[in-house]
Short mmCIF file of C-alpha atoms and ligand atoms in Angstrom, two decimals:
data_model
loop_
_atom_site.label_atom_id
_atom_site.label_comp_id
_atom_site.label_asym_id
_atom_site.label_seq_id
_atom_site.Cartn_x
_atom_site.Cartn_y
_atom_site.Cartn_z
CA MET A 204 -212.58 -23.18 -68.99
CA SER A 205 -212.34 -25.36 -72.04
CA SER A 206 -215.35 -27.38 -73.13
CA SER A 207 -213.49 -30.69 -73.01
CA HIS A 208 -214.63 -33.16 -70.45
CA SER A 209 -217.29 -31.07 -68.87
CA SER A 210 -219.26 -34.36 -68.67
CA ALA A 211 -219.93 -35.68 -65.18
CA PRO A 212 -217.46 -38.26 -63.80
CA ARG A 213 -218.61 -41.86 -64.23
CA PRO A 214 -217.29 -44.36 -61.67
CA LEU A 215 -216.69 -47.95 -62.78
CA THR A 216 -216.02 -51.09 -60.77
CA ALA A 217 -214.09 -54.21 -61.77
CA ARG A 218 -214.84 -57.47 -59.97
CA ARG A 219 -212.97 -60.72 -60.07
CA ALA A 220 -214.31 -62.91 -62.86
CA GLY A 221 -213.57 -66.25 -64.47
CA PRO A 222 -210.69 -66.71 -66.90
CA LEU A 223 -210.32 -64.25 -69.76
CA SER A 224 -210.38 -65.88 -73.16
CA GLY A 225 -210.71 -64.98 -76.81
CA SER A 226 -208.98 -62.68 -79.20
CA VAL A 227 -208.55 -58.93 -78.98
CA ASP A 228 -208.99 -56.46 -81.81
CA LEU A 229 -207.10 -53.39 -80.62
CA PRO A 230 -207.45 -49.81 -81.82
CA GLY A 231 -204.72 -48.04 -83.79
CA ASP A 232 -201.62 -46.57 -82.22
CA LYS A 233 -202.21 -43.16 -80.67
CA SER A 234 -198.77 -41.72 -81.49
CA ILE A 235 -198.99 -42.70 -85.15
CA SER A 236 -202.64 -41.59 -85.42
CA HIS A 237 -201.80 -38.05 -84.28
CA ARG A 238 -198.92 -37.95 -86.74
CA ALA A 239 -201.09 -39.31 -89.58
CA MET A 240 -203.29 -36.23 -89.33
CA ILE A 241 -200.31 -33.88 -89.03
CA PHE A 242 -198.41 -35.36 -91.99
CA GLY A 243 -201.65 -35.25 -93.98
CA LEU A 244 -201.90 -31.53 -93.24
CA LEU A 245 -198.27 -30.91 -94.18
CA SER A 246 -198.33 -32.64 -97.56
CA VAL A 247 -200.18 -31.35 -100.61
CA GLY A 248 -202.94 -33.67 -101.82
CA GLU A 249 -204.68 -36.71 -100.41
CA THR A 250 -203.34 -38.81 -97.56
CA HIS A 251 -205.38 -41.97 -97.02
CA VAL A 252 -205.32 -43.39 -93.49
CA THR A 253 -206.57 -46.77 -92.33
CA GLY A 254 -206.68 -48.14 -88.79
CA LEU A 255 -206.79 -44.65 -87.25
CA LEU A 256 -207.45 -44.54 -83.51
CA GLU A 257 -210.74 -42.66 -83.23
CA GLY A 258 -210.09 -41.63 -79.63
CA GLU A 259 -210.84 -38.15 -78.36
CA ASP A 260 -207.17 -37.10 -78.34
CA VAL A 261 -206.69 -37.86 -82.03
CA LEU A 262 -210.03 -36.29 -82.97
CA ARG A 263 -208.81 -33.07 -81.32
CA THR A 264 -205.68 -33.15 -83.46
CA ALA A 265 -207.84 -33.70 -86.55
CA GLU A 266 -209.93 -30.66 -85.56
CA ALA A 267 -206.79 -28.55 -85.15
CA CYS A 268 -205.52 -29.67 -88.58
CA ARG A 269 -208.89 -28.61 -90.04
CA ALA A 270 -208.59 -25.23 -88.35
CA LEU A 271 -205.19 -24.81 -90.04
CA GLY A 272 -206.60 -25.54 -93.48
CA ALA A 273 -206.76 -29.31 -94.02
CA LYS A 274 -209.90 -30.89 -95.41
CA ILE A 275 -210.53 -34.08 -93.49
CA ASP A 276 -213.20 -36.73 -94.11
CA ARG A 277 -214.07 -39.91 -92.30
CA LEU A 278 -214.76 -42.60 -94.89
CA GLY A 279 -215.54 -45.49 -92.53
CA ALA A 280 -214.38 -47.09 -89.28
CA GLY A 281 -210.76 -45.98 -88.86
CA GLU A 282 -210.59 -44.94 -92.52
CA TRP A 283 -209.88 -41.26 -93.08
CA ARG A 284 -208.82 -38.96 -95.90
CA VAL A 285 -206.79 -35.80 -95.34
CA TYR A 286 -206.28 -33.14 -98.02
CA GLY A 287 -203.34 -31.11 -96.84
CA THR A 288 -202.19 -27.58 -97.57
CA GLY A 289 -198.51 -28.51 -97.52
CA ILE A 290 -195.60 -26.93 -95.65
CA GLY A 291 -195.86 -23.16 -95.84
CA GLY A 292 -199.54 -23.24 -96.76
CA LEU A 293 -201.20 -23.18 -93.35
CA ARG A 294 -204.04 -20.81 -92.58
CA GLU A 295 -204.32 -18.90 -89.33
CA PRO A 296 -207.01 -20.54 -87.19
CA SER A 297 -210.07 -18.45 -86.41
CA HIS A 298 -210.59 -19.98 -82.97
CA VAL A 299 -208.70 -21.44 -80.02
CA LEU A 300 -207.18 -24.87 -80.71
CA ASP A 301 -208.65 -27.02 -77.93
CA PHE A 302 -206.62 -30.21 -77.45
CA GLY A 303 -208.71 -31.59 -74.61
CA ASN A 304 -206.54 -34.05 -72.66
CA ALA A 305 -203.88 -34.50 -75.36
CA GLY A 306 -200.28 -33.63 -74.54
CA THR A 307 -198.99 -35.15 -77.78
CA GLY A 308 -201.48 -33.34 -80.02
CA SER A 309 -200.88 -29.97 -78.42
CA ARG A 310 -197.10 -30.21 -78.30
CA LEU A 311 -196.64 -31.50 -81.84
CA MET A 312 -199.02 -28.87 -83.19
CA MET A 313 -197.07 -26.15 -81.38
CA GLY A 314 -194.15 -27.22 -83.56
CA VAL A 315 -196.30 -27.13 -86.70
CA VAL A 316 -197.65 -23.64 -85.92
CA GLY A 317 -194.21 -22.47 -84.77
CA GLY A 318 -192.83 -23.08 -88.26
CA HIS A 319 -195.40 -20.84 -89.94
CA PRO A 320 -196.04 -17.08 -89.77
CA ILE A 321 -199.43 -17.49 -88.08
CA THR A 322 -200.79 -16.91 -84.58
CA ALA A 323 -202.67 -19.60 -82.68
CA THR A 324 -203.88 -20.22 -79.14
CA PHE A 325 -203.50 -23.68 -77.56
CA ASP A 326 -205.70 -24.86 -74.72
CA GLY A 327 -207.13 -28.00 -73.17
CA ASP A 328 -208.75 -29.55 -70.12
CA ALA A 329 -207.70 -29.20 -66.47
CA SER A 330 -205.09 -31.96 -66.89
CA LEU A 331 -203.49 -30.41 -69.98
CA ARG A 332 -203.46 -26.99 -68.31
CA LYS A 333 -201.21 -28.42 -65.58
CA ARG A 334 -198.63 -29.89 -67.95
CA PRO A 335 -195.27 -28.21 -68.54
CA MET A 336 -194.92 -26.63 -71.98
CA ARG A 337 -191.66 -24.75 -71.47
CA ARG A 338 -189.85 -27.79 -72.76
CA ILE A 339 -191.50 -27.02 -76.13
CA LEU A 340 -191.52 -23.21 -75.90
CA ASP A 341 -187.76 -23.02 -75.17
CA PRO A 342 -186.53 -24.64 -78.41
CA LEU A 343 -189.28 -22.99 -80.44
CA THR A 344 -188.23 -19.59 -79.11
CA GLU A 345 -184.67 -20.33 -80.26
CA MET A 346 -186.12 -20.96 -83.70
CA GLY A 347 -187.76 -17.52 -83.73
CA VAL A 348 -191.23 -18.27 -82.38
CA THR A 349 -192.85 -15.60 -80.18
CA VAL A 350 -194.74 -16.64 -77.07
CA VAL A 351 -197.46 -13.98 -77.12
CA SER A 352 -199.04 -15.14 -73.88
CA GLN A 353 -198.94 -18.08 -71.51
CA ALA A 354 -200.38 -19.09 -68.17
CA GLU A 355 -198.08 -19.18 -65.17
CA GLY A 356 -195.09 -21.50 -65.47
CA GLY A 357 -195.35 -21.90 -69.24
CA ARG A 358 -198.72 -23.59 -69.24
CA CYS A 359 -201.85 -23.55 -71.42
CA PRO A 360 -203.61 -21.45 -72.54
CA ILE A 361 -200.64 -20.41 -74.69
CA THR A 362 -200.65 -18.12 -77.72
CA LEU A 363 -197.80 -18.51 -80.19
CA ARG A 364 -196.78 -16.46 -83.19
CA GLY A 365 -194.84 -18.70 -85.49
CA ALA A 366 -191.72 -17.78 -87.44
CA ALA A 367 -191.80 -17.07 -91.19
CA ASP A 368 -188.26 -18.43 -91.58
CA PRO A 369 -187.61 -20.64 -88.56
CA MET A 370 -183.95 -20.70 -87.61
CA PRO A 371 -182.26 -24.03 -88.21
CA ILE A 372 -181.06 -25.05 -84.74
CA THR A 373 -179.16 -27.86 -83.08
CA TYR A 374 -180.93 -28.85 -79.88
CA ARG A 375 -180.09 -31.38 -77.22
CA THR A 376 -183.32 -32.46 -75.51
CA PRO A 377 -183.12 -32.14 -71.71
CA VAL A 378 -185.21 -35.32 -71.19
CA ALA A 379 -185.91 -38.28 -73.46
CA SER A 380 -189.11 -37.03 -75.06
CA ALA A 381 -190.51 -37.79 -78.49
CA GLN A 382 -192.85 -34.85 -78.06
CA ILE A 383 -190.01 -32.33 -77.68
CA LYS A 384 -188.06 -33.92 -80.53
CA SER A 385 -191.11 -33.96 -82.79
CA ALA A 386 -192.13 -30.36 -82.10
CA ILE A 387 -188.64 -29.18 -83.12
CA LEU A 388 -188.52 -31.33 -86.24
CA LEU A 389 -192.02 -30.26 -87.31
CA ALA A 390 -191.08 -26.59 -86.91
CA GLY A 391 -187.81 -27.33 -88.74
CA LEU A 392 -189.75 -28.58 -91.76
CA ASN A 393 -190.27 -24.97 -92.82
CA SER A 394 -186.75 -23.87 -91.92
CA PRO A 395 -184.37 -22.82 -94.71
CA GLY A 396 -181.57 -25.02 -93.30
CA ARG A 397 -180.80 -28.18 -91.34
CA THR A 398 -182.49 -28.82 -87.98
CA THR A 399 -180.68 -31.20 -85.62
CA VAL A 400 -182.08 -32.85 -82.50
CA ILE A 401 -179.78 -34.79 -80.20
CA GLU A 402 -181.22 -37.16 -77.62
CA THR A 403 -179.11 -38.79 -74.93
CA GLU A 404 -181.60 -41.65 -74.76
CA ALA A 405 -183.61 -42.62 -77.83
CA SER A 406 -187.34 -41.91 -77.61
CA ARG A 407 -190.01 -43.29 -79.94
CA ASP A 408 -189.03 -42.62 -83.55
CA HIS A 409 -192.39 -42.38 -85.35
CA THR A 410 -191.85 -38.78 -86.46
CA GLU A 411 -188.46 -39.51 -88.06
CA LYS A 412 -189.83 -42.60 -89.78
CA MET A 413 -192.84 -40.75 -91.15
CA LEU A 414 -190.71 -37.81 -92.27
CA SER A 415 -188.62 -40.06 -94.48
CA TYR A 416 -191.68 -42.05 -95.62
CA PHE A 417 -193.24 -38.77 -96.82
CA GLY A 418 -190.08 -37.87 -98.70
CA ALA A 419 -188.06 -35.61 -96.38
CA THR A 420 -184.30 -36.06 -96.05
CA VAL A 421 -183.62 -37.23 -92.49
CA LYS A 422 -180.39 -38.70 -91.19
CA VAL A 423 -180.44 -40.67 -87.94
CA THR A 424 -177.13 -41.66 -86.37
CA PRO A 425 -176.25 -43.16 -82.99
CA GLU A 426 -175.15 -40.67 -80.31
CA GLY A 427 -173.26 -41.95 -77.28
CA HIS A 428 -174.43 -45.17 -75.65
CA ASP A 429 -178.22 -45.03 -76.01
CA GLY A 430 -178.81 -41.77 -77.85
CA ARG A 431 -179.50 -40.57 -81.35
CA ARG A 432 -178.81 -37.56 -83.55
CA ILE A 433 -181.57 -36.68 -85.99
CA GLU A 434 -180.83 -34.24 -88.82
CA LEU A 435 -183.61 -32.89 -91.01
CA GLU A 436 -183.14 -30.84 -94.19
CA GLY A 437 -185.73 -28.05 -94.21
CA ARG A 438 -188.37 -27.23 -96.81
CA PRO A 439 -188.87 -30.61 -98.42
CA GLU A 440 -191.99 -31.13 -100.44
CA LEU A 441 -193.81 -33.82 -98.51
CA LYS A 442 -195.64 -36.25 -100.78
CA PRO A 443 -198.87 -37.78 -99.49
CA ARG A 444 -198.52 -41.50 -98.81
CA PRO A 445 -201.03 -44.06 -97.58
CA ILE A 446 -200.77 -44.70 -93.83
CA VAL A 447 -201.69 -48.02 -92.26
CA VAL A 448 -201.77 -47.41 -88.51
CA PRO A 449 -200.50 -50.42 -86.53
CA ARG A 450 -202.26 -51.50 -83.30
CA ASP A 451 -201.22 -49.68 -80.16
CA PRO A 452 -198.80 -51.56 -77.89
CA SER A 453 -199.63 -49.12 -75.06
CA SER A 454 -203.29 -50.19 -75.29
CA ALA A 455 -202.32 -53.87 -75.70
CA ALA A 456 -200.68 -53.56 -72.28
CA PHE A 457 -204.06 -53.64 -70.47
CA PRO A 458 -205.60 -56.88 -71.83
CA MET A 459 -202.09 -58.39 -71.79
CA VAL A 460 -201.54 -57.81 -68.06
CA ALA A 461 -205.18 -58.69 -67.28
CA ALA A 462 -204.72 -62.10 -68.94
CA LEU A 463 -201.46 -62.68 -67.04
CA LEU A 464 -203.16 -61.94 -63.70
CA VAL A 465 -206.59 -63.59 -63.99
CA PRO A 466 -206.03 -67.32 -63.31
CA SER A 467 -206.39 -69.72 -66.29
CA SER A 468 -206.73 -66.90 -68.85
CA ASP A 469 -205.66 -67.49 -72.44
CA ILE A 470 -206.00 -64.69 -75.01
CA THR A 471 -204.55 -63.58 -78.33
CA ILE A 472 -203.91 -59.92 -79.16
CA ALA A 473 -203.63 -59.50 -82.92
CA SER A 474 -201.23 -57.31 -84.91
CA VAL A 475 -199.56 -55.38 -82.10
CA MET A 476 -196.82 -52.93 -83.12
CA MET A 477 -193.40 -54.22 -82.02
CA ASN A 478 -191.32 -51.09 -82.68
CA PRO A 479 -188.34 -51.69 -80.34
CA LEU A 480 -188.73 -48.19 -78.89
CA ARG A 481 -192.19 -49.22 -77.64
CA THR A 482 -191.67 -52.74 -76.30
CA GLY A 483 -190.10 -52.12 -72.88
CA LEU A 484 -193.13 -53.52 -71.06
CA LEU A 485 -192.99 -56.74 -73.05
CA THR A 486 -189.29 -57.14 -72.21
CA THR A 487 -190.03 -56.54 -68.53
CA LEU A 488 -192.98 -58.93 -68.35
CA LEU A 489 -190.94 -61.66 -70.04
CA GLU A 490 -188.22 -61.14 -67.40
CA MET A 491 -190.94 -61.51 -64.76
CA GLY A 492 -191.78 -64.93 -66.15
CA ALA A 493 -194.85 -64.02 -68.23
CA SER A 494 -196.11 -66.50 -70.77
CA ILE A 495 -196.31 -64.29 -73.85
CA GLU A 496 -195.57 -65.84 -77.19
CA LEU A 497 -194.91 -63.70 -80.26
CA ARG A 498 -196.50 -65.28 -83.31
CA ASN A 499 -196.51 -64.40 -86.97
CA ARG A 500 -193.89 -61.64 -86.79
CA ARG A 501 -194.11 -59.46 -89.88
CA VAL A 502 -193.81 -55.89 -91.17
CA GLU A 503 -197.03 -53.93 -91.74
CA GLY A 504 -197.20 -50.25 -92.68
CA GLY A 505 -193.45 -49.93 -92.12
CA GLU A 506 -193.55 -51.23 -88.53
CA ASP A 507 -192.78 -54.65 -87.03
CA VAL A 508 -195.96 -56.30 -85.78
CA ALA A 509 -196.81 -59.62 -84.14
CA ASP A 510 -199.76 -61.49 -82.67
CA LEU A 511 -199.33 -61.99 -78.92
CA HIS A 512 -200.52 -65.18 -77.25
CA VAL A 513 -200.85 -64.48 -73.53
CA ARG A 514 -201.55 -67.01 -70.78
CA ALA A 515 -202.02 -66.53 -67.03
CA SER A 516 -198.65 -66.67 -65.31
CA ASN A 517 -197.05 -66.56 -61.88
CA LEU A 518 -194.89 -63.46 -62.08
CA LYS A 519 -191.79 -62.68 -60.07
CA GLY A 520 -190.48 -59.25 -59.06
CA VAL A 521 -187.68 -57.65 -61.11
CA ASP A 522 -185.43 -54.60 -61.19
CA VAL A 523 -186.35 -52.41 -64.16
CA PRO A 524 -183.41 -50.24 -65.27
CA ALA A 525 -183.88 -46.51 -65.84
CA ALA A 526 -182.51 -46.91 -69.37
CA ARG A 527 -185.66 -48.81 -70.29
CA ALA A 528 -188.00 -45.97 -69.29
CA PRO A 529 -188.28 -44.27 -72.72
CA SER A 530 -189.49 -47.52 -74.33
CA MET A 531 -192.22 -48.07 -71.73
CA ILE A 532 -192.90 -44.60 -70.40
CA ASP A 533 -196.70 -44.97 -70.62
CA GLU A 534 -196.71 -48.51 -69.22
CA TYR A 535 -195.52 -48.01 -65.63
CA PRO A 536 -199.02 -47.79 -64.09
CA ILE A 537 -199.98 -51.19 -65.51
CA LEU A 538 -196.55 -52.62 -64.69
CA ALA A 539 -197.06 -51.51 -61.08
CA VAL A 540 -200.32 -53.50 -61.06
CA ALA A 541 -198.53 -56.58 -62.44
CA ALA A 542 -195.81 -56.07 -59.80
CA ALA A 543 -198.42 -56.06 -57.02
CA PHE A 544 -199.43 -59.62 -58.02
CA ALA A 545 -195.86 -60.85 -58.50
CA THR A 546 -193.82 -62.71 -55.91
CA GLY A 547 -191.17 -60.47 -54.38
CA GLU A 548 -190.11 -56.89 -54.90
CA THR A 549 -190.17 -54.92 -58.15
CA ARG A 550 -188.08 -51.78 -58.42
CA MET A 551 -188.84 -49.39 -61.28
CA ARG A 552 -186.02 -46.90 -61.71
CA GLY A 553 -185.89 -43.41 -63.15
CA LEU A 554 -189.57 -42.46 -63.19
CA ASN A 555 -189.19 -38.69 -62.98
CA GLU A 556 -191.08 -38.05 -66.23
CA LEU A 557 -194.11 -39.87 -64.80
CA ARG A 558 -194.77 -36.82 -62.67
CA VAL A 559 -195.71 -34.72 -65.73
CA LYS A 560 -198.01 -37.04 -67.64
CA GLU A 561 -201.82 -36.71 -67.79
CA SER A 562 -201.57 -36.76 -63.98
CA ASP A 563 -198.67 -37.03 -61.56
CA ARG A 564 -198.63 -40.72 -62.39
CA LEU A 565 -196.07 -41.67 -59.79
CA GLN A 566 -198.29 -40.32 -57.02
CA ALA A 567 -201.53 -41.55 -58.62
CA VAL A 568 -200.11 -45.09 -58.91
CA ALA A 569 -198.79 -45.00 -55.35
CA ASP A 570 -202.17 -43.82 -54.01
CA GLY A 571 -203.97 -46.54 -55.98
CA LEU A 572 -201.65 -49.24 -54.62
CA ALA A 573 -202.23 -47.98 -51.07
CA GLU A 574 -205.98 -48.05 -51.67
CA ALA A 575 -205.70 -51.70 -52.74
CA GLY A 576 -203.63 -52.73 -49.70
CA VAL A 577 -200.31 -53.03 -51.56
CA THR A 578 -197.10 -51.88 -49.88
CA TYR A 579 -194.86 -49.57 -51.90
CA ALA A 580 -192.12 -47.00 -51.45
CA ILE A 581 -190.95 -44.05 -53.51
CA GLU A 582 -187.18 -43.53 -53.22
CA GLY A 583 -186.06 -40.55 -55.29
CA ASP A 584 -187.32 -41.32 -58.81
CA ASP A 585 -187.79 -45.03 -58.12
CA LEU A 586 -191.02 -46.86 -57.30
CA ILE A 587 -190.69 -50.05 -55.29
CA VAL A 588 -193.67 -52.39 -55.08
CA GLN A 589 -193.85 -55.32 -52.64
CA GLY A 590 -195.55 -58.10 -54.60
CA LEU A 591 -198.15 -60.19 -52.83
CA GLY A 592 -197.80 -63.36 -54.87
CA GLY A 593 -201.26 -63.22 -56.42
CA ALA A 594 -203.21 -62.25 -53.29
CA VAL A 595 -203.95 -58.53 -53.68
CA PRO A 596 -206.68 -57.44 -51.23
CA GLY A 597 -208.19 -54.66 -53.44
CA GLY A 598 -211.39 -53.07 -52.26
CA GLY A 599 -210.73 -49.36 -52.72
CA THR A 600 -211.69 -46.45 -54.92
CA VAL A 601 -208.91 -44.93 -57.00
CA ALA A 602 -208.70 -41.25 -57.92
CA THR A 603 -207.94 -41.08 -61.65
CA HIS A 604 -207.12 -37.34 -61.93
CA LEU A 605 -208.33 -37.22 -65.59
CA ASP A 606 -205.78 -39.91 -66.48
CA HIS A 607 -206.93 -42.71 -68.79
CA ARG A 608 -204.04 -45.02 -67.97
CA ILE A 609 -204.62 -44.78 -64.22
CA ALA A 610 -208.28 -45.71 -64.81
CA MET A 611 -207.50 -48.74 -67.00
CA SER A 612 -204.65 -49.97 -64.78
CA PHE A 613 -206.71 -50.15 -61.60
CA LEU A 614 -209.68 -51.69 -63.40
CA VAL A 615 -207.29 -54.44 -64.51
CA MET A 616 -206.23 -54.82 -60.89
CA GLY A 617 -209.86 -55.31 -59.86
CA MET A 618 -210.24 -58.16 -62.35
CA ALA A 619 -207.87 -60.24 -60.22
CA SER A 620 -207.88 -58.75 -56.69
CA ASP A 621 -209.77 -60.35 -53.80
CA ARG A 622 -212.22 -57.47 -53.50
CA PRO A 623 -213.46 -55.20 -56.33
CA MET A 624 -211.62 -52.06 -57.41
CA THR A 625 -213.52 -48.91 -58.32
CA VAL A 626 -212.17 -45.97 -60.32
CA ASP A 627 -213.79 -42.61 -59.70
CA ASP A 628 -214.12 -41.77 -63.40
CA GLU A 629 -213.93 -43.88 -66.54
CA THR A 630 -214.77 -41.14 -69.05
CA MET A 631 -211.14 -40.34 -69.87
CA ILE A 632 -210.56 -43.87 -71.18
CA ALA A 633 -212.18 -42.59 -74.40
CA THR A 634 -209.14 -40.38 -75.06
CA SER A 635 -206.98 -43.37 -76.06
CA PHE A 636 -208.98 -46.61 -75.93
CA PRO A 637 -212.72 -46.00 -76.48
CA SER A 638 -213.45 -49.74 -76.91
CA PHE A 639 -211.67 -50.78 -73.67
CA VAL A 640 -214.75 -51.62 -71.58
CA GLY A 641 -216.57 -53.52 -74.34
CA LEU A 642 -213.45 -55.38 -75.35
CA MET A 643 -212.57 -56.44 -71.79
CA ARG A 644 -216.16 -57.56 -71.16
CA ALA A 645 -216.05 -59.65 -74.34
CA LEU A 646 -212.98 -61.42 -72.92
CA GLY A 647 -214.94 -62.20 -69.74
CA ALA A 648 -214.19 -59.25 -67.44
CA ASP A 649 -216.84 -58.09 -64.96
CA LEU A 650 -217.05 -54.29 -65.23
CA SER A 651 -220.07 -52.42 -63.95
CA ALA A 652 -221.14 -48.94 -62.95
C1 S3P B 153 -195.68 -39.61 -77.18
C2 S3P B 153 -194.55 -39.44 -76.42
C3 S3P B 153 -194.48 -39.72 -74.98
C4 S3P B 153 -195.69 -40.49 -74.46
C5 S3P B 153 -196.97 -40.00 -75.06
C6 S3P B 153 -196.94 -40.10 -76.58
C7 S3P B 153 -195.64 -39.29 -78.61
O1 S3P B 153 -194.37 -38.49 -74.29
O2 S3P B 153 -195.77 -40.42 -73.06
O3 S3P B 153 -198.06 -40.77 -74.58
O4 S3P B 153 -196.55 -39.72 -79.36
O5 S3P B 153 -194.69 -38.63 -79.05
P1 S3P B 153 -192.92 -37.82 -74.09
O6 S3P B 153 -192.32 -37.72 -75.42
O7 S3P B 153 -193.14 -36.44 -73.52
O8 S3P B 153 -192.20 -38.72 -73.13
#
């Protein structure tokens, strides 16, 4: 078994408290932080990173980049320096690459390794070992990668032997997934031709944006109604560029919903990334009647950002279309909590991908709602929550299944429910949002062991 998260589970309880107030200093975006390390590895010379999320997931990716030959130093809080080897210059790792809980880190790095003639073994914790990797192995195999070994069903631990000259392929992703898209593009970086990824629905575009920022030739064109075609010319020489990591909208979601639900709250969340492929939750909450004001909209580090002013609001139930799922895929657990406090029914459509996240999130959310006395139904891929108009009984203990977002979502619920909510383990919160507990307490939340 991998060493990650051998620490004992730590339960945590959230109790109803007074209004939340103050301003929130969020950590950096997880998606961009992983990619900052990877692009640092793949360019020759020094990449300077500020605002890096120093969560466990990203630190695992940094470790893997080190094992492949990068020299990486931490200069200060969130400030890191990566000396890369460049495309084609990776070294074969001498040990297993242990990604802990991180799906993104492991899948993107499979693409990186797949594009080089080296052999590496990928592993992680009990949650990562359950997650489907065939979606990555299939396109990589088409590119010439050999799957030397794998656990049943295409799961970790997985050993890959990368291709010396990865085949340039055209690949239509079977589900909207930035991880699949990114793994293919990263392998395609060392391909002697053009790699094309077609998505029927656009997923987050951080990889494409960073590829062109580092000097690769990438063409992105619309495909069908909501999709995109991404074409990458292989074997560019990536030039190191400074990276300013914007604040994570998926982490902003937790204080944002907490402030909407706890009566009389009034908070400001500074410098949140507003990339339109990440703002589905904001759109949905505004439709529900949330008081969220976007202030000081600007561009920082190549991304739209804004300060969010959030005030407690009476929410109403809405119908969330499946087409919105890619832009809020990580936010459904916290949306389900908001929906429980809303007036009327909320239907969230097209949640199939939730079943293969850090946990089966659809089931974990449903079980948590039941524990808190909230009525729900699962119909096919849809989750339907019957809102209680502010009066959520609460009072249960939620099984988190090594899933940080389940833990944070139900702690937020406990900040506003009649009785406290306990989560069985808070340790995984450190994978994406290590400052969550301290930051929520500073706003006025009552969280205790
Ligand atoms: C991510 C993509 C998403 C998301 C994950 C981060 C990324 O996964 O759930 O938290 O950084 O590329 P999928 O691309 O598999 O939907």
